[in-house]
PDB file of C-alpha atoms in Angstrom:
ATOM      1  CA  MET A   1      64.194 -54.367 -25.293  1.00 81.00           C
ATOM      2  CA  PHE A   2      62.183 -56.324 -22.714  1.00 93.00           C
ATOM      3  CA  GLU A   3      64.281 -56.673 -19.556  1.00 95.00           C
ATOM      4  CA  THR A   4      63.871 -59.789 -17.429  1.00 96.00           C
ATOM      5  CA  ALA A   5      64.370 -60.166 -13.674  1.00 97.00           C
ATOM      6  CA  PRO A   6      67.777 -61.534 -12.561  1.00 97.00           C
ATOM      7  CA  GLY A   7      66.160 -64.795 -11.437  1.00 97.00           C
ATOM      8  CA  ILE A   8      64.483 -65.422 -14.781  1.00 96.00           C
ATOM      9  CA  LYS A   9      65.725 -66.561 -18.170  1.00 96.00           C
ATOM     10  CA  LEU A  10      63.453 -66.371 -21.197  1.00 95.00           C
ATOM     11  CA  PRO A  11      64.451 -67.918 -24.534  1.00 93.00           C
ATOM     12  CA  PHE A  12      63.342 -64.892 -26.569  1.00 92.00           C
ATOM     13  CA  PRO A  13      62.819 -61.865 -24.292  1.00 93.00           C
ATOM     14  CA  GLU A  14      62.840 -59.524 -27.279  1.00 92.00           C
ATOM     15  CA  GLY A  15      59.563 -61.135 -28.398  1.00 93.00           C
ATOM     16  CA  ILE A  16      57.641 -60.277 -25.209  1.00 96.00           C
ATOM     17  CA  PRO A  17      55.414 -57.231 -25.826  1.00 97.00           C
ATOM     18  CA  GLN A  18      54.770 -54.664 -23.108  1.00 97.00           C
ATOM     19  CA  GLN A  19      51.015 -54.970 -23.339  1.00 98.00           C
ATOM     20  CA  TYR A  20      47.921 -55.732 -21.287  1.00 98.00           C
ATOM     21  CA  GLU A  21      44.703 -57.658 -21.833  1.00 98.00           C
ATOM     22  CA  VAL A  22      41.489 -56.680 -20.039  1.00 98.00           C
ATOM     23  CA  GLN A  23      38.987 -59.242 -18.786  1.00 98.00           C
ATOM     24  CA  GLU A  24      36.017 -56.921 -18.224  1.00 97.00           C
ATOM     25  CA  GLY A  25      34.729 -56.947 -14.654  1.00 96.00           C
ATOM     26  CA  ARG A  26      37.534 -59.265 -13.512  1.00 98.00           C
ATOM     27  CA  SER A  27      41.154 -58.454 -14.213  1.00 98.00           C
ATOM     28  CA  ILE A  28      43.986 -57.144 -16.352  1.00 98.00           C
ATOM     29  CA  ARG A  29      46.912 -59.381 -17.293  1.00 98.00           C
ATOM     30  CA  LEU A  30      50.108 -57.644 -18.364  1.00 98.00           C
ATOM     31  CA  ASN A  31      53.741 -57.918 -19.354  1.00 98.00           C
ATOM     32  CA  ILE A  32      56.001 -55.107 -18.205  1.00 98.00           C
ATOM     33  CA  SER A  33      59.776 -54.855 -18.490  1.00 97.00           C
ATOM     34  CA  PHE A  34      61.591 -55.559 -15.221  1.00 98.00           C
ATOM     35  CA  GLU A  35      62.998 -52.060 -14.741  1.00 97.00           C
ATOM     36  CA  LYS A  36      59.422 -50.687 -14.526  1.00 98.00           C
ATOM     37  CA  LEU A  37      57.836 -53.445 -12.432  1.00 98.00           C
ATOM     38  CA  GLY A  38      58.734 -52.210  -8.935  1.00 98.00           C
ATOM     39  CA  ALA A  39      57.350 -48.736  -9.553  1.00 98.00           C
ATOM     40  CA  LEU A  40      54.162 -50.175 -11.058  1.00 98.00           C
ATOM     41  CA  VAL A  41      53.626 -52.474  -8.064  1.00 98.00           C
ATOM     42  CA  GLN A  42      53.933 -49.504  -5.715  1.00 98.00           C
ATOM     43  CA  ASN A  43      51.633 -47.326  -7.828  1.00 98.00           C
ATOM     44  CA  VAL A  44      48.963 -50.036  -7.804  1.00 98.00           C
ATOM     45  CA  TYR A  45      49.053 -50.919  -4.110  1.00 98.00           C
ATOM     46  CA  GLU A  46      48.884 -47.216  -3.250  1.00 98.00           C
ATOM     47  CA  MET A  47      45.567 -47.149  -5.168  1.00 98.00           C
ATOM     48  CA  LEU A  48      44.090 -49.975  -3.060  1.00 98.00           C
ATOM     49  CA  ALA A  49      41.746 -49.384  -0.123  1.00 97.00           C
ATOM     50  CA  PRO A  50      43.306 -50.342   3.228  1.00 96.00           C
ATOM     51  CA  PRO A  51      43.484 -52.494   5.229  1.00 97.00           C
ATOM     52  CA  LEU A  52      45.735 -54.476   2.900  1.00 98.00           C
ATOM     53  CA  PHE A  53      47.216 -57.944   2.993  1.00 98.00           C
ATOM     54  CA  PHE A  54      50.438 -59.391   1.643  1.00 98.00           C
ATOM     55  CA  VAL A  55      50.688 -62.830   0.026  1.00 98.00           C
ATOM     56  CA  LEU A  56      53.896 -64.770  -0.592  1.00 98.00           C
ATOM     57  CA  GLU A  57      54.012 -68.043  -2.543  1.00 97.00           C
ATOM     58  CA  LEU A  58      57.075 -70.288  -2.365  1.00 96.00           C
ATOM     59  CA  PRO A  59      57.866 -73.772  -3.708  1.00 92.00           C
ATOM     60  CA  LEU A  60      57.760 -76.397  -0.970  1.00 88.00           C
ATOM     61  CA  ASN A  61      61.081 -77.744   0.165  1.00 78.00           C
ATOM     62  CA  LEU A  62      62.104 -81.247  -0.897  1.00 77.00           C
ATOM     63  CA  ARG A  63      61.295 -82.779   2.503  1.00 79.00           C
ATOM     64  CA  GLU A  64      57.709 -81.518   2.379  1.00 81.00           C
ATOM     65  CA  GLU A  65      57.311 -82.592  -1.247  1.00 78.00           C
ATOM     66  CA  GLN A  66      58.495 -86.093  -0.347  1.00 76.00           C
ATOM     67  CA  ALA A  67      56.034 -86.193   2.565  1.00 79.00           C
ATOM     68  CA  LEU A  68      53.279 -85.480   0.027  1.00 79.00           C
ATOM     69  CA  GLY A  69      54.625 -88.253  -2.206  1.00 76.00           C
ATOM     70  CA  ALA A  70      55.425 -85.818  -4.998  1.00 61.00           C
ATOM     71  CA  LYS A  71      58.446 -84.761  -7.020  1.00 63.00           C
ATOM     72  CA  ALA A  72      60.237 -81.511  -6.181  1.00 60.00           C
ATOM     73  CA  GLY A  73      58.638 -78.391  -7.540  1.00 63.00           C
ATOM     74  CA  ARG A  74      55.098 -79.769  -7.654  1.00 83.00           C
ATOM     75  CA  HIS A  75      53.555 -77.738  -4.818  1.00 88.00           C
ATOM     76  CA  ARG A  76      53.852 -74.297  -3.309  1.00 92.00           C
ATOM     77  CA  GLU A  77      52.881 -72.837   0.024  1.00 94.00           C
ATOM     78  CA  VAL A  78      50.687 -69.746   0.147  1.00 97.00           C
ATOM     79  CA  LEU A  79      51.513 -67.427   3.047  1.00 98.00           C
ATOM     80  CA  TYR A  80      49.363 -64.491   4.220  1.00 98.00           C
ATOM     81  CA  LEU A  81      50.072 -61.412   6.297  1.00 98.00           C
ATOM     82  CA  ASP A  82      46.691 -59.830   7.030  1.00 97.00           C
ATOM     83  CA  GLY A  83      45.509 -56.449   8.281  1.00 97.00           C
ATOM     84  CA  GLN A  84      48.361 -54.292   6.992  1.00 97.00           C
ATOM     85  CA  SER A  85      48.339 -50.510   6.732  1.00 97.00           C
ATOM     86  CA  LEU A  86      49.783 -48.794   3.684  1.00 98.00           C
ATOM     87  CA  ASP A  87      52.828 -47.853   5.781  1.00 98.00           C
ATOM     88  CA  GLN A  88      53.333 -51.496   6.767  1.00 98.00           C
ATOM     89  CA  ILE A  89      53.182 -52.594   3.111  1.00 98.00           C
ATOM     90  CA  HIS A  90      55.690 -49.860   2.275  1.00 98.00           C
ATOM     91  CA  GLY A  91      57.926 -51.292   5.014  1.00 98.00           C
ATOM     92  CA  ILE A  92      57.692 -54.826   3.605  1.00 98.00           C
ATOM     93  CA  MET A  93      58.506 -53.620   0.107  1.00 98.00           C
ATOM     94  CA  GLU A  94      61.349 -51.379   1.284  1.00 98.00           C
ATOM     95  CA  ARG A  95      62.926 -54.302   3.107  1.00 97.00           C
ATOM     96  CA  PHE A  96      62.159 -57.174   0.728  1.00 98.00           C
ATOM     97  CA  GLY A  97      60.831 -55.653  -2.510  1.00 98.00           C
ATOM     98  CA  LYS A  98      64.076 -55.742  -4.494  1.00 98.00           C
ATOM     99  CA  LEU A  99      64.582 -59.381  -3.546  1.00 98.00           C
ATOM    100  CA  LEU A 100      61.002 -60.387  -4.386  1.00 98.00           C
ATOM    101  CA  LEU A 101      61.102 -58.595  -7.720  1.00 98.00           C
ATOM    102  CA  ALA A 102      64.461 -60.108  -8.685  1.00 98.00           C
ATOM    103  CA  ASP A 103      63.764 -63.653  -7.461  1.00 98.00           C
ATOM    104  CA  GLY A 104      62.570 -66.271  -9.917  1.00 97.00           C
ATOM    105  CA  MET A 105      61.142 -68.832  -7.466  1.00 94.00           C
ATOM    106  CA  SER A 106      58.641 -66.737  -5.515  1.00 96.00           C
ATOM    107  CA  GLN A 107      55.344 -65.134  -6.394  1.00 98.00           C
ATOM    108  CA  PHE A 108      53.680 -62.375  -4.381  1.00 98.00           C
ATOM    109  CA  ALA A 109      50.560 -60.271  -4.173  1.00 98.00           C
ATOM    110  CA  ILE A 110      49.283 -57.187  -2.378  1.00 98.00           C
ATOM    111  CA  ALA A 111      45.526 -56.897  -2.000  1.00 98.00           C
ATOM    112  CA  SER A 112      42.743 -54.984  -0.278  1.00 98.00           C
ATOM    113  CA  HIS A 113      40.557 -56.676   2.321  1.00 92.00           C
ATOM    114  CA  ARG A 114      37.847 -54.100   1.566  1.00 94.00           C
ATOM    115  CA  SER A 115      37.678 -53.840  -2.237  1.00 94.00           C
ATOM    116  CA  ARG A 116      39.091 -57.323  -3.058  1.00 91.00           C
ATOM    117  CA  GLU A 117      41.411 -55.666  -5.580  1.00 98.00           C
ATOM    118  CA  GLU A 118      44.868 -57.150  -5.946  1.00 98.00           C
ATOM    119  CA  ILE A 119      48.164 -56.979  -7.797  1.00 98.00           C
ATOM    120  CA  TYR A 120      49.687 -60.431  -8.254  1.00 98.00           C
ATOM    121  CA  VAL A 121      53.248 -60.872  -9.572  1.00 98.00           C
ATOM    122  CA  GLN A 122      53.534 -64.455 -10.777  1.00 97.00           C
ATOM    123  CA  LYS A 123      56.188 -66.725 -12.261  1.00 95.00           C
ATOM    124  CA  TYR A 124      58.178 -65.055 -15.022  1.00 97.00           C
ATOM    125  CA  LYS A 125      56.819 -61.763 -13.584  1.00 97.00           C
ATOM    126  CA  LEU A 126      53.572 -62.092 -15.496  1.00 97.00           C
ATOM    127  CA  THR A 127      51.322 -59.700 -13.559  1.00 98.00           C
ATOM    128  CA  ASP A 128      47.574 -59.691 -12.900  1.00 98.00           C
ATOM    129  CA  LEU A 129      45.483 -56.830 -11.542  1.00 98.00           C
ATOM    130  CA  TYR A 130      42.214 -58.126 -10.092  1.00 98.00           C
ATOM    131  CA  SER A 131      39.339 -55.679  -9.761  1.00 98.00           C
ATOM    132  CA  PRO A 132      35.592 -55.479 -10.397  1.00 97.00           C
ATOM    133  CA  SER A 133      36.492 -52.337 -12.384  1.00 97.00           C
ATOM    134  CA  PRO A 134      39.857 -53.199 -13.953  1.00 98.00           C
ATOM    135  CA  ARG A 135      39.794 -50.343 -16.447  1.00 98.00           C
ATOM    136  CA  ARG A 136      40.459 -47.898 -13.630  1.00 97.00           C
ATOM    137  CA  PHE A 137      44.104 -49.059 -13.898  1.00 98.00           C
ATOM    138  CA  VAL A 138      44.360 -48.439 -17.661  1.00 98.00           C
ATOM    139  CA  PRO A 139      45.580 -44.809 -17.407  1.00 98.00           C
ATOM    140  CA  LEU A 140      48.379 -45.986 -15.115  1.00 98.00           C
ATOM    141  CA  LEU A 141      49.395 -48.773 -17.512  1.00 98.00           C
ATOM    142  CA  LYS A 142      49.390 -46.363 -20.431  1.00 98.00           C
ATOM    143  CA  SER A 143      51.674 -44.028 -18.466  1.00 98.00           C
ATOM    144  CA  TYR A 144      54.227 -46.874 -18.495  1.00 98.00           C
ATOM    145  CA  GLY A 145      53.944 -47.214 -22.261  1.00 97.00           C
ATOM    146  CA  LEU A 146      51.835 -50.398 -22.225  1.00 98.00           C
ATOM    147  CA  THR A 147      49.291 -50.871 -24.989  1.00 98.00           C
ATOM    148  CA  GLU A 148      46.072 -52.881 -24.973  1.00 98.00           C
ATOM    149  CA  THR A 149      45.673 -56.128 -26.885  1.00 98.00           C
ATOM    150  CA  ASP A 150      42.836 -58.613 -27.330  1.00 97.00           C
ATOM    151  CA  ARG A 151      45.181 -61.534 -26.663  1.00 98.00           C
ATOM    152  CA  LEU A 152      48.302 -61.108 -24.566  1.00 98.00           C
ATOM    153  CA  PHE A 153      51.397 -63.016 -25.686  1.00 97.00           C
ATOM    154  CA  THR A 154      53.038 -64.039 -22.400  1.00 96.00           C
ATOM    155  CA  PRO A 155      56.421 -65.572 -21.536  1.00 95.00           C
ATOM    156  CA  TRP A 156      54.646 -68.948 -21.291  1.00 94.00           C
ATOM    157  CA  ASP A 157      53.680 -68.645 -24.966  1.00 94.00           C
ATOM    158  CA  SER A 158      57.338 -68.317 -25.936  1.00 92.00           C
ATOM    159  CA  PHE A 159      58.441 -71.645 -24.396  1.00 92.00           C
ATOM    160  CA  SER A 160      58.977 -74.922 -26.211  1.00 91.00           C
ATOM    161  CA  PRO A 161      60.726 -78.195 -25.310  1.00 91.00           C
ATOM    162  CA  GLU A 162      63.794 -76.909 -27.150  1.00 94.00           C
ATOM    163  CA  HIS A 163      63.540 -73.401 -25.627  1.00 94.00           C
ATOM    164  CA  PRO A 164      62.270 -73.519 -22.021  1.00 94.00           C
ATOM    165  CA  GLY A 165      62.188 -70.735 -19.473  1.00 94.00           C
ATOM    166  CA  GLU A 166      64.188 -70.905 -16.262  1.00 95.00           C
ATOM    167  CA  CYS A 167      63.468 -69.608 -12.753  1.00 95.00           C
ATOM    168  CA  THR A 168      66.180 -69.466 -10.077  1.00 96.00           C
ATOM    169  CA  ARG A 169      66.424 -68.371  -6.474  1.00 96.00           C
ATOM    170  CA  ILE A 170      68.215 -65.077  -5.875  1.00 96.00           C
ATOM    171  CA  CYS A 171      70.184 -64.045  -2.801  1.00 96.00           C
ATOM    172  CA  MET A 172      70.643 -60.361  -1.937  1.00 96.00           C
ATOM    173  CA  GLU A 173      72.706 -59.108   0.990  1.00 91.00           C
ATOM    174  CA  GLY A 174      72.803 -62.636   2.402  1.00 93.00           C
ATOM    175  CA  LEU A 175      69.027 -63.065   2.238  1.00 96.00           C
ATOM    176  CA  ASP A 176      66.823 -65.239   0.025  1.00 97.00           C
ATOM    177  CA  VAL A 177      63.017 -65.434  -0.168  1.00 97.00           C
ATOM    178  CA  TYR A 178      62.798 -68.336   2.277  1.00 96.00           C
ATOM    179  CA  GLN A 179      64.728 -66.345   4.883  1.00 97.00           C
ATOM    180  CA  ALA A 180      62.529 -63.316   4.155  1.00 97.00           C
ATOM    181  CA  ALA A 181      59.483 -65.514   4.802  1.00 97.00           C
ATOM    182  CA  GLU A 182      60.873 -66.547   8.196  1.00 96.00           C
ATOM    183  CA  ILE A 183      61.303 -62.876   9.138  1.00 97.00           C
ATOM    184  CA  LEU A 184      57.753 -62.075   8.020  1.00 98.00           C
ATOM    185  CA  LYS A 185      56.387 -65.029  10.010  1.00 97.00           C
ATOM    186  CA  LYS A 186      57.662 -63.264  13.133  1.00 97.00           C
ATOM    187  CA  GLN A 187      55.417 -60.349  12.102  1.00 95.00           C
ATOM    188  CA  GLY A 188      52.382 -62.632  11.871  1.00 97.00           C
ATOM    189  CA  MET A 189      52.591 -64.147   8.397  1.00 98.00           C
ATOM    190  CA  TYR A 190      51.100 -67.645   8.309  1.00 97.00           C
ATOM    191  CA  ARG A 191      50.664 -70.547   5.895  1.00 95.00           C
ATOM    192  CA  ALA A 192      47.132 -70.474   4.527  1.00 94.00           C
ATOM    193  CA  ARG A 193      47.321 -73.471   2.221  1.00 92.00           C
ATOM    194  CA  ILE A 194      49.410 -75.666  -0.072  1.00 90.00           C
ATOM    195  CA  VAL A 195      48.532 -75.661  -3.760  1.00 89.00           C
ATOM    196  CA  GLU A 196      49.649 -77.814  -6.662  1.00 84.00           C
ATOM    197  CA  GLU A 197      51.588 -76.217  -9.512  1.00 79.00           C
TER     198      GLU A 197
END
């Protein structure tokens, strides 16, 4: 059974295959059950060449959306924390990893400044691995029981007007992702840009 994160509801989770699709020379896109996701994220970022950087994407608050003349949920801010050692990334994930993995509103990535490789955990926990040589991650994915496919069926493919997905904000130990972002800003995280959904 495909397990979803606490902050996510899928109409038919049992129909989501634990598979990956390779875009040669570019990336791997994958579905992995929630109980395996945290370990996979750690395995991947430990394979990346430091220095590393951490990316956090959050929906803009209503006040900022209104200032842009848009409806709520139309834009997100992209925050960067550059020049991180592997130990610093471990520290971020030890402190905030459970929250980020469980939360349905945020997206995050860990990437290498040097190799430009990246793991990106998106909405509905659809995950991309970016690399000029993406097949180097295939043995790891196979160790988690994922199989290769020519066309990945994602959570997005399972939605319809009658059966939508749902993403919600999660709070753990009195902390949500917006409060986590404020803590990380004190460590040097900054807003790089605003993007439209």
